[in-house]
Each structure stands twice: as structure tokens, then as C-alpha cells.
PDB file of C-alpha atoms and ligand atoms in Angstrom:
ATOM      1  CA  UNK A   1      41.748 134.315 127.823  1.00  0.00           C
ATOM      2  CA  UNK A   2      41.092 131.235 129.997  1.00  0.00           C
ATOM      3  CA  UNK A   3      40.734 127.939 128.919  1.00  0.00           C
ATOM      4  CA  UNK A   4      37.570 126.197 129.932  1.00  0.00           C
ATOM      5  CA  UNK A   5      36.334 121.987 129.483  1.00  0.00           C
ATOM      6  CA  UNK A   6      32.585 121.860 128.093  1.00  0.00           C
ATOM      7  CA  UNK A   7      31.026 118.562 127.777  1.00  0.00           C
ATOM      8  CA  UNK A   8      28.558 117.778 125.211  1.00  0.00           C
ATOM      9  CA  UNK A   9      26.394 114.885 125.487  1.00  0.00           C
ATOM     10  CA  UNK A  10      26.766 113.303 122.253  1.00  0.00           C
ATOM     11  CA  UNK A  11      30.434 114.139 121.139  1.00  0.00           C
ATOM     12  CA  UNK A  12      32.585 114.254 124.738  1.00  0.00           C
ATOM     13  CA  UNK A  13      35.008 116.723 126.308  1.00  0.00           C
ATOM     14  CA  UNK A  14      36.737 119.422 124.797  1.00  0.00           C
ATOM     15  CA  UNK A  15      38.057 122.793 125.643  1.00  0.00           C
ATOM     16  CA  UNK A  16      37.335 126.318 124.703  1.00  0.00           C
ATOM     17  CA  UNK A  17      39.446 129.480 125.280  1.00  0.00           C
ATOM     18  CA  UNK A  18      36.747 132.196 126.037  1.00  0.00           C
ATOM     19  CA  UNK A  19      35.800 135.551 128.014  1.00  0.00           C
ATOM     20  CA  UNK A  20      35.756 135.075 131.770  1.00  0.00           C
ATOM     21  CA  UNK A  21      32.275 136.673 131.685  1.00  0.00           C
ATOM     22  CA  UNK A  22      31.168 133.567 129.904  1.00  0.00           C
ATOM     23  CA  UNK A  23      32.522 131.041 131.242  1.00  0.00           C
ATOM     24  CA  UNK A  24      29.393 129.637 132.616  1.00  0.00           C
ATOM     25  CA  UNK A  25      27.327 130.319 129.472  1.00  0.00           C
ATOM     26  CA  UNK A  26      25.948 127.005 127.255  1.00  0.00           C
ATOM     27  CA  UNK A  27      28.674 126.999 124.420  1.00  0.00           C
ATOM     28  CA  UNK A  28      27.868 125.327 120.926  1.00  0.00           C
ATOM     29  CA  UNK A  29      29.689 121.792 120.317  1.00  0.00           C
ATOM     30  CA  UNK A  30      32.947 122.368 117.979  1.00  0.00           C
ATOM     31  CA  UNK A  31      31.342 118.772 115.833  1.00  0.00           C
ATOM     32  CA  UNK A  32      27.416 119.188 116.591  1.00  0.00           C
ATOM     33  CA  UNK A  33      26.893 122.749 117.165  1.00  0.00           C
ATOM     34  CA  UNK A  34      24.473 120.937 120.195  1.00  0.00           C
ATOM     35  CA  UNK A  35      24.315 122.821 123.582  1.00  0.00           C
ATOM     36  CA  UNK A  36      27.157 121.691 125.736  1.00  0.00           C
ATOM     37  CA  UNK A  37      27.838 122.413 129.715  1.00  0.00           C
ATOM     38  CA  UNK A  38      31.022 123.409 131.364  1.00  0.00           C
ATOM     39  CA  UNK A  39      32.956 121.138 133.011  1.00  0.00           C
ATOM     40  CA  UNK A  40      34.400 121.651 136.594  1.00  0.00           C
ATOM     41  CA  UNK A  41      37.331 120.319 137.364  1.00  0.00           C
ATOM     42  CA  UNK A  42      41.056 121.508 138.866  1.00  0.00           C
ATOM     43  CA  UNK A  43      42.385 123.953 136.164  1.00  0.00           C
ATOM     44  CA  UNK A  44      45.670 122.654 134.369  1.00  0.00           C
ATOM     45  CA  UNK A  45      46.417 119.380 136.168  1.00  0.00           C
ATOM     46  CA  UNK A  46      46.359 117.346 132.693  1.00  0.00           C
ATOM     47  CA  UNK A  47      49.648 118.779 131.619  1.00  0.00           C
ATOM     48  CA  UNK A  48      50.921 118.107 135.249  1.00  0.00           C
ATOM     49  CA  UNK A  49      53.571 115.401 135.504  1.00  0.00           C
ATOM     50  CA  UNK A  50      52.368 111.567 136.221  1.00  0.00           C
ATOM     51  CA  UNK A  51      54.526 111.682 139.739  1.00  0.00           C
ATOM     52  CA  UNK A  52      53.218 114.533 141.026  1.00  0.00           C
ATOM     53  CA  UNK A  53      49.436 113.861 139.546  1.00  0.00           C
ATOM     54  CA  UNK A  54      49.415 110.668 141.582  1.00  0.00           C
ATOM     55  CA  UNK A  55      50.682 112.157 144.998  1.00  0.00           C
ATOM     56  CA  UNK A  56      47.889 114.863 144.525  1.00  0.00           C
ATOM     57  CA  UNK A  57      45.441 112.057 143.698  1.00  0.00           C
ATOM     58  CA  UNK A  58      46.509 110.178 146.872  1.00  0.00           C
ATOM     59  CA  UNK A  59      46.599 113.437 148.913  1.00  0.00           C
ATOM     60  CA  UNK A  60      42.830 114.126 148.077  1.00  0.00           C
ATOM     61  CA  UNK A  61      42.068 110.808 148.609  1.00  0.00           C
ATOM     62  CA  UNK A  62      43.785 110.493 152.397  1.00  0.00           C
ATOM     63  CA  UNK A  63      42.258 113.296 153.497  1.00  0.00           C
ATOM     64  CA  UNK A  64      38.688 112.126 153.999  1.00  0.00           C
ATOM     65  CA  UNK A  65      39.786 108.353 154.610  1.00  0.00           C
ATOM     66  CA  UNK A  66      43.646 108.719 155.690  1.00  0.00           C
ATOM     67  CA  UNK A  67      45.083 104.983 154.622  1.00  0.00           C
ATOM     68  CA  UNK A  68      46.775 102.918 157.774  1.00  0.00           C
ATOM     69  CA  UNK A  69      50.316 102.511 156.530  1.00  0.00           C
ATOM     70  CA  UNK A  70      53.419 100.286 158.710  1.00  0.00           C
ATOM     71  CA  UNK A  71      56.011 102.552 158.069  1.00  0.00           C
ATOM     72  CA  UNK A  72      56.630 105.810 156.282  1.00  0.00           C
ATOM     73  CA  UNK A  73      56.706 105.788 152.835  1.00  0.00           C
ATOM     74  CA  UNK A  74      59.882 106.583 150.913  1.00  0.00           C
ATOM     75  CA  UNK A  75      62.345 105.138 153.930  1.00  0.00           C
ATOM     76  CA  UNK A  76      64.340 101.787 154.798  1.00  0.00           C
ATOM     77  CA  UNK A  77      61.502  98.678 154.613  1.00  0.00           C
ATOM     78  CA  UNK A  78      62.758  97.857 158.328  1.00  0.00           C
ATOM     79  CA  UNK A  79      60.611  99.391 160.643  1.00  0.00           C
ATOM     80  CA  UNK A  80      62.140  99.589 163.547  1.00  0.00           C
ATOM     81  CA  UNK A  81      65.939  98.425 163.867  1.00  0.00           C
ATOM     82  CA  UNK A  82      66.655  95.168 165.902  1.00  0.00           C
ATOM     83  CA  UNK A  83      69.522  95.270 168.061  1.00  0.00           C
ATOM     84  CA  UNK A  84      72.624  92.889 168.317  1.00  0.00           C
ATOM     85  CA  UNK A  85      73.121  93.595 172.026  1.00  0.00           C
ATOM     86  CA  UNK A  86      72.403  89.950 173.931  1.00  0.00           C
ATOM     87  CA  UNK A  87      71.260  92.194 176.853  1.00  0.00           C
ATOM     88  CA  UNK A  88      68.493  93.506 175.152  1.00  0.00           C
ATOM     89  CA  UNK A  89      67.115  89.996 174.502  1.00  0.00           C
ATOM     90  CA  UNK A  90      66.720  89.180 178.517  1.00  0.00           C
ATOM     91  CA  UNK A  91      64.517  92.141 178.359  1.00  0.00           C
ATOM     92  CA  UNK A  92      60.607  91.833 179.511  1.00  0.00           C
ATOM     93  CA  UNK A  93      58.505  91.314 175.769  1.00  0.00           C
ATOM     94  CA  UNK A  94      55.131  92.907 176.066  1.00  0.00           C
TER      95      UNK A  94
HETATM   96 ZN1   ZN B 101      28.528 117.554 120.068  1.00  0.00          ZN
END
């Protein structure tokens, strides 16, 4: 049986393991017995590990505003590699 978050507007979140048939059903608060809603959300990513949570979190978030980054995350902080050759400093700059 599924596990599903129901809100209840007094007491908070918590989660219920019932039917698939009613998972969308009004289920009675565990501390209030008051009507509570499901929640919607992505199905086990609590129990997911911090590192991976927050390269999901910044995945979702890139992919309606991608983020303008200098260089590609997880390499060498140098960007491009300057050369020692003296001949490449006679060269035209832009
Ligand atoms: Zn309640």
C-alpha cells in the first residue's frame, strides 16, 4: 500500500499508507480527526540523500531559468589555460 502526505489545516503534514483507490479521498487528521487534503509532491525524495536532493533541486530550477555560469562546474577554476609560448603574446588581442 502506498504512502500518501495529507495536510490538515490546524495540525500540519503527515503521511498515511492507504488503498490506491483512495488516495484522493478527504482523510481524518491522526490528532484532530478534522478533514485533511492530500498533498502533491515528488513521491520518496525526503529519504533521498542531501547531494543528490540539491542537484535535483538545481536541475528543476535551471530548466525554466538556466543560471549563466563561467566555467563548468566540478573542473579546474582556470578557465581557459594561458600559454608560456612568447609567440603567442605578439598575437592580435580582440
Ligand atoms: Zn488536525
Amino acid at each position: 500500500m502506498p504512502t500518501y502526505t495529507f495536510r490538515c489545516a490546524d495540525c500540519g503534514e503527515y503521511d498515511l499508507s492507504r488503498p490506491m483507490a483512495e488516495a484522493g479521498d478527504p482523510a481524518p487528521c491522526p490528532t484532530c480527526a478534522g478533514d485533511s487534503r492530500r498533498v502533491f509532491g515528488s513521491p520518496g525524495l525526503r529519504k533521498l540523500d542531501p547531494t543528490l536532493r540539491r542537484a535535483l533541486d538545481a536541475s528543476g530550477r535551471s530548466s525554466d531559468a538556466p543560471a549563466v555560469v563561467n566555467s563548468v562546474p566540478g573542473r579546474s577554476r582556470v578557465a581557459f589555460p594561458t600559454s608560456t609560448d612568447p609567440r603567442h603574446a605578439r598575437l592580435p588581442r580582440p
